[in-house]
């Protein structure tokens, strides 16, 4: 996949925005369990009271609390409050909020930092719990008697009438009071600070009731506020998800479009050498199926590959930060998931490398069968083709089934791991709650974090399954894009002189096909002059088509040089070279569209009269006029709805529309009857009297009047001259001629 990273560059800003939104979405989703924990712990269990440092406290109660504070804590806590009396400026405001202020002064908490609150909360909670415990004990004489150990043997129940225990404690010597404080702290040492603060909050709520506050409304406000924040965060997360989905789809689709365009443009620059390396079916698969794989994975990667690690790592950080006693459960589950993913990955990766080549194979078989349907039916080979397709289909199906079975097994196992993990969280979490080591809300938040962590690994596992196949597709596409065309344009290209003549000269040209052991043509030398016809004839495989295919540089010569108007064709651009040539291939090719669009392929600015003239010269006027739509007649893909002769005539007409100075007709009269052949050649000769005409043919009658006939045998020139000269000097030509015509016709 890294090999195609250059296609991401145009979308880097969209990708950066997507990553930013994904980061925001992950943080929003990770915040939700905290709010759930607050609703349960603070909103429900603590009545909406967050801290053991009350917002307000009666002065009489504060006097009792400070008795059980260390000197340092006493100073800090008192500094955190302001005393409000009936002479204070904000008396009326506070009176409405705290009705008890009418009876006695109160302390109101100043605006201090949360970190300071968190530091003072445990000390304040211990003192509040101690005061509350003593007050409850004093109400029960037996409980008061049991407290004597904490006060140096003094029995609080034996106090004289009218004397307050807290007044007595406040007057105790500092050492004795410190001893009492240490005894209280020792009793709280078994509990953690979190549980102490939670217990202290219940005392704070009682204090709020004593102040005349509406504690029920306080609780409802807290729950509604926390719930509103959860809804807001969820909506923001949803908006981020929608935007990321849109951007990821846009980026992936844009990348796929750019890759297809570059592959197509690069393939267009291939010479015949490169087309011999890649099959047509493979190139089609790489341009369609492989690009689709990359598009799908790119979209999923943007949405999951960034989101899943953020959620997984973020969830683990949250769990570790909260110092949860259940963290080991997630560690075990993650280890099991990673092991499962590694096993699945090792099993699937080799198969993904095979599946694309099998897709190529099935496309090849289907393409050959469909394009050669007439031959298949003519030889009654339908059964054989069905078996051939069935073999390719079964091979692809077997590999696909193996991969699907692995994935089908993987998902239930992952769900099993996740469900077992949740059961473990509930079981061990319940024990921790019962032991007062954990709050219910914390356990619920932990369950959500555990789900988020496991789901992130599930998403990553899906990516690890999809990425290998996409990686194979990326390698296949990169293989095409990295293939350098065998034929290059020169850096300092020359231009043909004007006026252009079109004289072609071969100087000792030899050519060997890539991978071949011997030369296909050897030491070919001749000159084709403007206004003359140069014809090539010889047995099958003699090298006729090879020679004419070297002129447009479909292949590059292995040795020697080809000159046009005295310039080596390798010194000009391929565009300039081919612009001078009207080429009719051995296998006529028409494109889907109309007759008119196929002719305009040669010159988009050609007039209607030019098209009609070309059709008339190519002897296609009769069958075109017979069509109800005329020039607007639809041509099927590959020209399958016209005959072979009609296809050849339309291909010749297309070359005529171009009006090139050089014509190459590669066995382009083979499907024509002799009458049409003769009429076409006469009309064509008159039309192209100033052009250089090269004809490849098997028919002697087609080239009998050519100014120059080149006879080929096994890649070598064995004869060169006019028809009459060759009949006298070239035995090979004479044999070919006599095999087709009698002596009277040859005269």
XYZ file of C-alpha atoms in Angstrom:
747
model
C 0.000 0.000 0.000
C 2.900 2.374 0.697
C 3.870 2.180 -2.967
C 0.711 4.076 -3.900
C 0.997 6.773 -1.227
C 1.615 9.413 -3.893
C -2.080 9.191 -4.771
C -2.959 10.407 -1.248
C -1.045 13.656 -1.695
C -3.836 15.615 -3.486
C -6.169 14.802 -0.581
C -3.745 15.445 2.296
C -5.772 18.353 3.710
C -8.977 16.328 3.634
C -7.097 13.438 5.262
C -5.698 15.762 7.947
C -9.196 17.088 8.653
C -10.507 13.518 8.858
C -7.797 12.519 11.338
C -8.533 15.609 13.437
C -12.246 14.765 13.500
C -11.467 11.129 14.317
C -9.284 12.280 17.229
C -12.140 14.474 18.448
C -14.656 11.646 18.002
C -12.468 9.211 19.959
C -12.107 11.663 22.836
C -15.847 12.310 22.863
C -16.611 8.590 22.934
C -14.021 7.993 25.674
C -15.623 10.713 27.811
C -19.065 9.066 27.865
C -18.258 6.288 30.399
C -16.966 8.935 32.824
C -20.284 10.754 32.680
C -22.151 7.481 33.232
C -19.953 6.812 36.255
C -20.702 10.284 37.621
C -24.447 9.831 37.188
C -24.370 6.525 39.113
C -21.786 7.417 41.753
C -22.458 11.092 42.337
C -25.946 11.627 40.971
C -27.649 8.538 42.395
C -25.479 7.257 45.248
C -24.242 10.636 46.525
C -27.401 12.626 45.858
C -25.685 15.003 43.450
C -22.992 16.034 45.961
C -19.547 15.820 44.357
C -17.104 16.764 47.123
C -16.652 16.211 50.848
C -15.849 19.921 51.056
C -19.411 21.278 51.411
C -20.468 24.411 49.518
C -21.677 25.745 52.852
C -21.524 24.558 56.448
C -22.941 25.884 59.726
C -20.423 27.678 61.878
C -21.301 25.441 64.840
C -20.628 22.364 62.746
C -17.344 23.774 61.412
C -16.202 24.321 65.028
C -16.687 20.617 65.671
C -14.993 19.550 62.408
C -11.776 21.502 62.952
C -11.186 19.640 66.225
C -10.278 16.517 64.246
C -8.091 18.217 61.642
C -4.339 18.481 61.743
C -2.953 21.967 62.243
C -1.978 22.225 58.570
C -5.323 20.949 57.248
C -7.208 23.153 59.704
C -5.454 26.240 58.408
C -5.979 25.310 54.721
C -9.631 24.367 55.131
C -10.545 27.490 57.109
C -8.750 29.589 54.482
C -10.964 27.961 51.855
C -14.156 29.283 53.457
C -15.622 32.716 54.177
C -17.802 33.341 57.243
C -21.209 34.840 56.420
C -23.209 36.588 59.163
C -26.285 38.822 59.211
C -23.974 41.801 58.721
C -22.279 40.429 55.590
C -22.886 42.339 52.280
C -24.304 39.251 50.519
C -26.445 38.200 53.448
C -29.771 38.377 51.589
C -28.448 36.377 48.631
C -27.081 33.620 50.827
C -30.185 33.660 53.049
C -32.353 32.726 50.064
C -29.993 29.901 49.217
C -29.322 28.732 52.790
C -32.390 29.493 55.021
C -30.584 28.371 58.232
C -28.411 31.475 57.926
C -31.255 33.331 59.648
C -30.504 31.371 62.832
C -26.720 31.134 62.837
C -23.657 32.138 60.780
C -22.399 29.818 58.066
C -19.148 29.220 56.224
C -19.340 29.443 52.404
C -16.749 27.767 50.209
C -14.564 30.129 48.224
C -13.835 29.694 44.508
C -10.781 27.425 44.699
C -9.079 25.133 42.193
C -10.354 21.574 41.734
C -6.900 20.224 42.491
C -7.026 21.932 45.902
C -10.482 20.470 46.525
C -9.217 16.997 45.644
C -6.339 17.414 48.121
C -8.521 18.586 51.016
C -11.467 16.236 50.373
C -10.114 13.172 52.292
C -9.148 15.215 55.409
C -12.512 16.969 55.467
C -14.350 13.694 54.907
C -12.589 12.008 57.860
C -13.401 14.923 60.141
C -17.046 15.054 59.047
C -17.437 11.291 59.483
C -15.835 11.487 62.939
C -18.171 14.290 64.058
C -21.184 12.454 62.604
C -20.138 9.209 64.301
C -19.704 10.910 67.689
C -23.088 12.645 67.405
C -24.796 9.360 66.617
C -22.973 7.611 69.455
C -23.924 10.298 71.997
C -27.531 9.557 71.239
C -26.962 5.982 72.489
C -25.436 5.673 76.061
C -24.076 2.172 75.404
C -22.333 3.334 72.216
C -20.967 6.363 74.074
C -19.475 4.127 76.779
C -17.717 2.059 74.114
C -16.014 5.227 72.811
C -14.030 5.732 76.015
C -10.987 3.986 74.568
C -10.688 6.632 71.903
C -10.627 9.430 74.553
C -7.994 8.091 76.930
C -10.449 6.154 79.161
C -12.844 9.061 79.527
C -16.504 7.944 79.234
C -18.476 10.555 77.210
C -21.727 9.260 78.692
C -20.615 10.471 82.161
C -20.430 14.135 81.149
C -22.192 16.518 83.573
C -25.535 17.853 82.326
C -25.196 20.873 80.072
C -21.587 20.136 79.131
C -20.889 19.453 75.421
C -18.364 16.765 74.474
C -16.994 18.837 71.559
C -16.350 21.759 73.952
C -14.398 19.389 76.160
C -12.435 17.984 73.204
C -11.631 21.485 71.945
C -10.051 22.317 75.342
C -7.873 19.186 75.467
C -4.106 19.607 75.338
C -2.586 19.511 71.863
C -0.810 16.185 72.488
C -3.938 14.454 73.691
C -5.971 15.921 70.825
C -3.325 14.711 68.326
C -3.588 11.265 69.888
C -7.329 11.274 69.290
C -6.828 12.434 65.670
C -4.261 9.674 65.033
C -6.691 7.112 66.469
C -9.413 8.314 64.089
C -7.079 8.242 61.080
C -6.005 4.712 61.952
C -9.599 3.536 61.857
C -9.980 5.033 58.329
C -6.705 3.596 57.028
C -8.384 0.414 55.797
C -10.446 2.433 53.321
C -9.057 4.238 50.326
C -9.461 7.964 49.854
C -12.183 7.449 47.234
C -14.381 5.423 49.566
C -13.730 7.872 52.465
C -14.798 10.824 50.318
C -17.887 8.950 49.132
C -18.834 8.202 52.748
C -18.129 11.804 53.744
C -20.405 13.088 50.985
C -23.397 11.501 52.754
C -22.618 13.631 55.805
C -22.365 16.684 53.544
C -25.831 15.948 52.192
C -27.184 15.833 55.777
C -25.522 19.200 56.367
C -27.241 20.606 53.269
C -30.596 19.479 54.662
C -29.720 21.145 57.935
C -29.012 24.341 55.996
C -32.501 24.141 54.488
C -31.351 23.351 50.937
C -33.559 21.349 48.521
C -31.348 18.247 48.249
C -33.782 16.469 45.950
C -33.570 19.322 43.450
C -29.788 19.275 43.827
C -29.710 15.612 42.875
C -32.051 16.060 39.894
C -30.059 19.019 38.592
C -26.835 17.043 38.719
C -28.291 14.021 36.887
C -29.963 16.188 34.227
C -26.809 18.230 33.679
C -24.629 15.140 33.336
C -27.234 13.543 31.033
C -27.364 16.676 28.876
C -23.573 16.594 28.537
C -23.752 12.935 27.478
C -26.376 13.715 24.829
C -24.338 16.675 23.584
C -21.154 14.646 23.361
C -23.009 11.839 21.563
C -24.453 14.281 19.025
C -21.030 15.835 18.402
C -19.548 12.365 17.981
C -22.315 11.515 15.512
C -21.661 14.667 13.490
C -17.931 13.879 13.425
C -18.706 10.320 12.296
C -20.881 11.559 9.411
C -18.272 14.087 8.240
C -15.459 11.530 8.476
C -17.579 9.035 6.536
C -18.170 11.604 3.788
C -14.505 12.658 3.636
C -13.207 9.079 3.678
C -15.553 8.113 0.837
C -14.493 11.191 -1.136
C -10.779 10.525 -0.582
C -11.072 6.826 -1.447
C -13.164 7.488 -4.566
C -10.775 10.225 -5.673
C -7.756 7.978 -5.166
C -9.429 5.161 -7.116
C -10.232 7.569 -9.960
C -6.648 8.849 -10.054
C -5.177 5.339 -9.955
C -7.448 4.134 -12.773
C -6.561 7.216 -14.826
C -2.821 6.797 -14.297
C -2.926 3.067 -15.006
C -4.913 3.656 -18.197
C -2.634 6.463 -19.354
C 0.475 4.439 -18.535
C -0.847 1.386 -20.365
C -1.541 3.587 -23.383
C 2.190 4.379 -23.498
C 3.100 0.677 -23.566
C 4.685 -0.746 -26.647
C 3.795 -4.185 -27.927
C 6.683 -5.498 -25.816
C 4.877 -4.526 -22.586
C 1.580 -5.931 -23.852
C 3.339 -9.240 -24.354
C 4.210 -9.144 -20.622
C 0.720 -8.362 -19.286
C -2.334 -10.184 -20.571
C -5.411 -8.168 -21.485
C -7.460 -9.969 -18.820
C -4.854 -9.143 -16.167
C -4.746 -5.453 -17.120
C -8.553 -5.265 -16.949
C -8.560 -6.940 -13.523
C -5.880 -4.581 -12.252
C -7.768 -1.533 -13.517
C -11.120 -2.620 -12.054
C -11.085 -5.266 -9.317
C -7.692 -4.335 -7.838
C -8.504 -0.625 -7.782
C -11.866 -1.385 -6.136
C -10.055 -3.335 -3.403
C -7.784 -0.353 -2.721
C -10.737 2.060 -2.721
C -12.664 -0.016 -0.194
C -9.685 -0.523 2.104
C -8.654 3.147 1.878
C -12.102 4.222 3.043
C -12.089 1.679 5.877
C -8.538 2.588 6.871
C -9.389 6.258 7.285
C -12.439 5.426 9.387
C -11.000 2.523 11.409
C -7.214 2.486 11.209
C -6.949 5.804 13.047
C -10.068 5.505 15.211
C -9.465 1.981 16.556
C -5.958 2.613 18.009
C -7.112 5.887 19.554
C -10.016 4.114 21.228
C -7.902 1.136 22.307
C -4.984 3.133 23.679
C -7.278 5.802 25.120
C -9.391 3.175 26.883
C -6.321 1.494 28.348
C -5.008 4.862 29.569
C -8.365 5.607 31.208
C -8.397 2.241 32.957
C -4.792 2.570 34.152
C -5.318 6.186 35.256
C -8.320 5.184 37.356
C -6.163 2.507 39.002
C -8.915 -0.058 38.534
C -8.436 -3.427 40.282
C -9.988 -5.120 37.217
C -7.375 -3.936 34.689
C -5.830 -7.416 34.512
C -9.021 -8.763 32.884
C -8.587 -6.442 29.899
C -4.905 -7.430 29.672
C -5.831 -11.122 29.393
C -8.582 -10.421 26.821
C -6.286 -8.262 24.661
C -3.556 -10.913 24.744
C -6.047 -13.554 23.575
C -7.349 -11.272 20.803
C -3.857 -10.461 19.544
C -2.986 -14.168 19.474
C -6.159 -14.963 17.525
C -5.514 -12.159 15.021
C -1.922 -13.351 14.506
C -3.099 -16.903 13.760
C -5.793 -15.742 11.318
C -3.364 -13.353 9.629
C -0.750 -16.087 9.098
C -3.382 -18.405 7.593
C -5.044 -15.835 5.322
C -2.123 -13.855 3.898
C -0.795 -16.579 1.531
C -4.309 -17.113 0.157
C -4.829 -13.416 -0.561
C -1.743 -13.495 -2.754
C -3.296 -16.317 -4.782
C -6.851 -15.016 -5.100
C -6.031 -12.108 -7.449
C -4.125 -14.333 -9.888
C -7.096 -16.711 -9.878
C -9.366 -13.739 -10.640
C -7.106 -12.980 -13.617
C -7.459 -16.587 -14.732
C -11.243 -16.661 -14.604
C -11.416 -13.335 -16.475
C -9.089 -14.735 -19.130
C -11.163 -17.869 -19.652
C -14.422 -15.895 -19.759
C -12.960 -13.346 -22.209
C -11.601 -16.021 -24.561
C -14.875 -17.924 -24.464
C -17.052 -14.892 -25.182
C -14.870 -13.400 -27.928
C -14.388 -16.819 -29.557
C -17.973 -17.994 -29.198
C -18.418 -18.621 -32.927
C -15.326 -20.838 -33.016
C -16.432 -22.691 -29.889
C -19.817 -23.445 -31.436
C -18.341 -24.318 -34.819
C -16.176 -27.009 -33.239
C -18.913 -28.026 -30.731
C -16.500 -27.380 -27.843
C -19.075 -25.947 -25.472
C -18.530 -28.837 -23.069
C -14.770 -28.374 -23.072
C -15.087 -24.614 -22.447
C -17.579 -25.213 -19.646
C -15.127 -27.603 -17.996
C -12.255 -25.126 -18.444
C -14.319 -22.354 -16.877
C -15.505 -24.710 -14.141
C -11.902 -25.538 -13.173
C -10.973 -21.834 -12.926
C -14.212 -21.097 -11.074
C -13.709 -23.930 -8.584
C -10.121 -22.874 -7.883
C -11.241 -19.322 -7.114
C -14.195 -20.590 -5.065
C -11.995 -22.931 -3.002
C -9.594 -20.140 -2.022
C -12.464 -17.737 -1.303
C -14.212 -20.335 0.857
C -11.027 -20.981 2.830
C -10.660 -17.280 3.599
C -14.351 -16.926 4.464
C -14.237 -19.951 6.755
C -11.271 -18.516 8.626
C -13.105 -15.230 9.063
C -16.349 -16.974 10.049
C -14.488 -18.851 12.796
C -12.664 -15.716 13.912
C -15.713 -13.559 14.628
C -17.499 -16.001 17.008
C -14.223 -16.586 18.858
C -13.747 -12.850 19.272
C -17.306 -12.455 20.516
C -16.720 -15.343 22.936
C -13.595 -13.629 24.296
C -15.512 -10.368 24.656
C -18.470 -11.967 26.461
C -16.228 -13.968 28.809
C -14.390 -10.737 29.578
C -17.675 -8.986 30.429
C -18.686 -11.861 32.714
C -15.301 -11.577 34.434
C -15.771 -7.839 34.880
C -19.217 -8.360 36.420
C -18.077 -11.209 38.693
C -14.872 -9.687 40.011
C -16.328 -6.173 39.934
C -19.220 -7.236 42.163
C -16.734 -8.645 44.657
C -14.758 -5.413 44.626
C -17.933 -3.385 45.169
C -18.931 -5.657 48.060
C -15.483 -5.161 49.601
C -15.881 -1.359 49.278
C -12.850 -1.225 46.958
C -14.862 0.016 44.016
C -18.030 1.949 43.324
C -20.883 0.669 41.173
C -20.523 3.555 38.725
C -16.813 2.854 38.343
C -17.566 -0.773 37.528
C -20.124 0.265 34.900
C -17.642 2.721 33.383
C -15.000 -0.006 33.384
C -17.358 -2.293 31.464
C -17.829 0.390 28.831
C -14.095 0.999 28.556
C -13.555 -2.744 28.238
C -16.106 -2.861 25.406
C -14.428 0.070 23.666
C -10.989 -1.542 23.935
C -12.183 -4.912 22.664
C -14.206 -3.340 19.841
C -11.136 -1.391 18.746
C -9.256 -4.675 18.448
C -12.167 -6.162 16.534
C -11.990 -3.265 14.078
C -8.228 -3.665 13.753
C -8.659 -7.383 13.122
C -11.040 -6.601 10.257
C -8.437 -4.241 8.817
C -5.706 -6.864 9.170
C -7.862 -9.228 7.144
C -8.627 -6.665 4.418
C -5.188 -5.046 4.146
C -3.315 -8.144 2.855
C -5.613 -8.480 -0.152
C -5.447 -4.755 -0.814
C -1.671 -4.952 -0.465
C -1.558 -7.634 -3.151
C -3.752 -5.444 -5.363
C -1.489 -2.448 -4.711
C 1.565 -4.504 -5.690
C -0.123 -5.563 -8.922
C -1.057 -1.978 -9.779
C 2.424 -0.745 -8.852
C 3.874 -3.432 -11.104
C 2.020 -1.883 -14.053
C 2.858 1.710 -13.097
C 6.529 0.894 -12.485
C 6.931 -0.893 -15.814
C 8.977 1.412 -17.986
C 7.878 1.439 -21.636
C 10.491 -0.153 -23.853
C 10.104 2.668 -26.358
C 10.877 6.231 -25.242
C 10.702 9.611 -26.870
C 14.098 11.334 -27.221
C 14.892 14.201 -24.856
C 15.832 16.544 -27.700
C 13.370 15.405 -30.339
C 13.791 16.405 -33.954
C 11.025 17.614 -36.242
C 10.276 16.376 -39.735
C 11.192 18.897 -42.414
C 8.464 20.656 -44.325
C 7.199 19.873 -46.861
C 6.995 16.281 -45.618
C 7.583 13.683 -48.351
C 7.234 10.332 -46.608
C 10.215 8.428 -48.005
C 10.921 5.366 -45.846
C 14.316 3.683 -45.763
C 15.260 0.497 -43.910
C 19.024 0.131 -43.348
C 20.139 -3.341 -42.268
C 17.217 -3.670 -39.874
C 17.011 -6.723 -37.657
C 14.461 -7.439 -34.921
C 14.051 -10.100 -32.282
C 10.915 -10.439 -30.151
C 11.449 -10.171 -26.364
C 12.450 -13.582 -25.070
C 13.059 -14.892 -28.576
C 16.084 -17.015 -29.475
C 16.474 -15.871 -33.076
C 15.720 -12.738 -35.072
C 12.242 -12.500 -36.581
C 13.647 -10.383 -39.433
C 17.295 -10.012 -40.441
C 19.243 -7.393 -42.408
C 16.220 -5.780 -44.037
C 17.112 -2.933 -46.394
C 14.820 -1.169 -48.859
C 13.463 2.258 -49.771
C 9.730 3.038 -50.107
C 9.209 6.202 -52.139
C 6.288 8.646 -52.075
C 3.692 8.100 -54.786
C 4.654 4.433 -55.075
C 3.295 1.214 -53.657
C 5.671 -1.025 -51.761
C 4.222 -4.458 -51.157
C 5.345 -7.292 -48.892
C 4.548 -10.893 -49.697
C 5.729 -14.210 -48.370
C 4.677 -17.311 -46.546
C 3.023 -17.219 -43.149
C 5.519 -16.219 -40.469
C 7.962 -14.737 -42.962
C 8.010 -11.405 -41.077
C 5.749 -9.203 -43.220
C 3.652 -7.725 -40.389
C 6.738 -7.478 -38.174
C 8.431 -5.150 -40.681
C 5.496 -2.739 -41.028
C 4.942 -2.727 -37.243
C 8.478 -1.418 -36.800
C 7.651 1.743 -38.767
C 5.163 3.228 -36.206
C 7.526 1.951 -33.461
C 5.088 -0.567 -32.066
C 8.330 -2.471 -31.531
C 11.868 -1.087 -31.427
C 14.402 -2.397 -33.912
C 17.081 -4.646 -32.413
C 19.691 -3.593 -34.937
C 19.943 -1.190 -37.845
C 17.861 1.947 -38.447
C 14.650 3.132 -40.080
C 14.638 6.566 -41.678
C 11.762 8.728 -42.852
C 12.800 11.666 -44.993
C 16.351 11.073 -43.820
C 15.548 11.252 -40.080
C 15.896 8.230 -37.812
C 12.406 7.544 -36.444
C 13.953 7.156 -32.967
C 14.929 10.834 -33.069
C 11.337 12.113 -33.314
C 8.463 11.758 -30.853
C 6.083 8.855 -31.243
C 3.236 11.347 -31.635
C 4.894 13.181 -34.530
C 5.797 9.875 -36.176
C 2.364 8.294 -35.918
C 0.663 11.521 -36.963
C 2.141 10.953 -40.423
C 0.872 7.391 -40.709
C -2.527 5.976 -41.646
C -2.523 2.463 -40.204
C -4.955 -0.356 -40.949
C -4.074 -3.378 -38.760
C -4.214 -6.997 -39.780
C -7.100 -7.505 -37.374
C -9.523 -4.656 -38.020
C -10.658 -2.893 -34.861
C -13.860 -0.871 -34.568
C -15.079 0.847 -31.397
C -18.551 0.915 -29.897
C -20.436 3.938 -31.204
C -21.572 4.757 -34.735
C -20.010 4.476 -38.180
C -19.525 8.222 -38.109
C -17.790 8.223 -34.696
C -15.438 5.479 -35.874
C -14.452 7.505 -38.938
C -14.049 10.677 -36.890
C -11.578 8.736 -34.750
C -9.000 9.610 -37.423
C -9.882 13.312 -37.578
C -12.484 14.779 -35.232
C -12.756 17.877 -37.444
C -13.499 15.946 -40.629
C -16.480 17.254 -42.605
C -19.443 15.201 -43.769
C -18.160 15.363 -47.355
C -14.780 14.006 -46.255
C -16.475 11.062 -44.505
C -18.636 10.297 -47.531
C -15.600 10.457 -49.836
C -13.647 8.057 -47.588
C -16.544 5.590 -47.532
C -16.865 5.765 -51.285
C -13.130 5.126 -51.845
C -13.204 2.219 -49.373
C -16.134 0.670 -51.307
C -18.310 0.903 -48.170
C -20.882 3.328 -49.597
C -23.300 0.639 -50.714
C -23.703 -1.198 -47.407
C -23.659 2.049 -45.375
C -26.488 3.522 -47.493
C -28.461 0.309 -47.072
C -28.584 0.908 -43.323
C -31.699 2.843 -42.237
C -29.625 5.091 -40.001
C -26.821 5.499 -42.535
C -23.728 7.014 -40.921
C -25.515 6.980 -37.565
C -25.711 3.174 -37.582
C -24.620 1.753 -34.249
C -21.431 -0.306 -34.148
C -21.312 -2.923 -31.405
C -18.263 -3.458 -29.228
C -15.488 -4.835 -31.429
C -17.661 -4.385 -34.542
C -19.410 -7.707 -34.002
C -22.557 -6.540 -35.818
C -20.784 -6.051 -39.172
C -19.099 -8.635 -41.379
C -15.357 -9.081 -41.681
C -15.255 -7.420 -45.105
C -17.371 -4.490 -43.924
C -15.130 -4.100 -40.902
C -12.031 -3.995 -43.114
C -13.560 -1.423 -45.451
C -14.570 0.830 -42.552
C -11.038 0.519 -41.115
C -9.592 1.558 -44.489
C -12.079 4.450 -44.720
C -10.962 5.606 -41.268
C -7.335 5.702 -42.446
C -8.354 7.656 -45.563
C -10.129 10.296 -43.445
C -6.797 11.033 -41.767
C -5.199 11.926 -45.145
C -1.733 10.809 -44.020
C 1.380 10.969 -46.209
C 2.124 7.326 -45.340
C -0.348 4.425 -45.503
C 0.289 1.022 -43.939
C -2.239 -1.635 -44.918
C -1.443 -4.850 -43.067
C -3.266 -7.596 -44.969
C -6.305 -5.318 -45.058
C -7.915 -6.830 -48.184
C -8.043 -10.446 -47.013
C -11.806 -10.427 -46.331
C -12.712 -8.697 -49.603
C -13.803 -10.398 -52.773
C -11.616 -9.877 -55.862
C -14.024 -7.401 -57.473
C -14.217 -5.199 -54.356
C -10.474 -5.598 -53.838
C -9.755 -4.379 -57.359
C -12.194 -1.449 -57.181
C -10.871 -0.369 -53.785
C -7.241 -0.466 -54.939
C -8.004 1.624 -58.022
C -9.892 4.255 -56.018
C -7.324 4.193 -53.253
C -4.405 4.544 -55.696
C -6.000 7.604 -57.226
C -6.719 9.146 -53.812
C -3.253 8.449 -52.367
C -1.170 9.042 -55.509
C 1.236 11.338 -53.602
C 1.435 9.129 -50.490
C 3.818 6.327 -49.624
C 1.781 3.125 -49.627
C 2.932 -0.056 -47.895
C 0.775 -3.148 -48.336
C 1.117 -6.525 -46.645
C -0.833 -9.242 -48.424
C -0.997 -12.889 -49.380
C -2.636 -12.150 -52.735
C -0.493 -11.669 -55.801
C -3.402 -10.029 -57.639
C -3.519 -7.276 -55.017
C 0.096 -6.194 -55.579
C 0.721 -7.182 -59.200
C 0.851 -3.522 -60.244
C 2.953 -2.321 -57.287
C 6.100 -0.340 -58.101
C 8.085 -2.407 -55.605
C 7.394 -5.886 -54.283
C 9.518 -7.276 -51.460
C 9.473 -11.048 -51.105
C 10.215 -12.416 -47.627
C 11.153 -15.896 -46.519
C 12.067 -16.810 -42.959
C 12.673 -13.166 -42.009
C 14.966 -12.371 -44.936
C 14.455 -10.558 -48.229
C 14.738 -13.111 -51.037
C 13.414 -10.925 -53.796
C 12.837 -7.269 -54.613
C 11.434 -5.623 -57.719
C 8.323 -5.377 -59.894
C 5.986 -8.247 -60.626
C 7.561 -8.993 -64.004
C 11.083 -8.779 -62.619
C 10.312 -11.137 -59.753
C 8.671 -13.656 -62.047
C 11.999 -13.853 -63.794
C 14.402 -13.621 -60.865
C 12.671 -14.879 -57.673
C 11.693 -18.508 -57.451
C 9.820 -17.993 -54.164
C 7.612 -15.283 -55.650
C 7.017 -17.346 -58.786
C 5.824 -20.310 -56.685
C 3.428 -18.094 -54.738
C 2.112 -16.483 -57.927
C 1.580 -19.763 -59.780
C -0.210 -21.233 -56.769
C -2.821 -18.465 -57.012
C -3.095 -17.495 -60.694
C -2.515 -19.079 -64.050
C 0.039 -17.847 -66.540
C -2.519 -15.829 -68.498
C -3.614 -13.959 -65.357
C 0.007 -13.356 -64.395
C 0.908 -11.864 -67.748
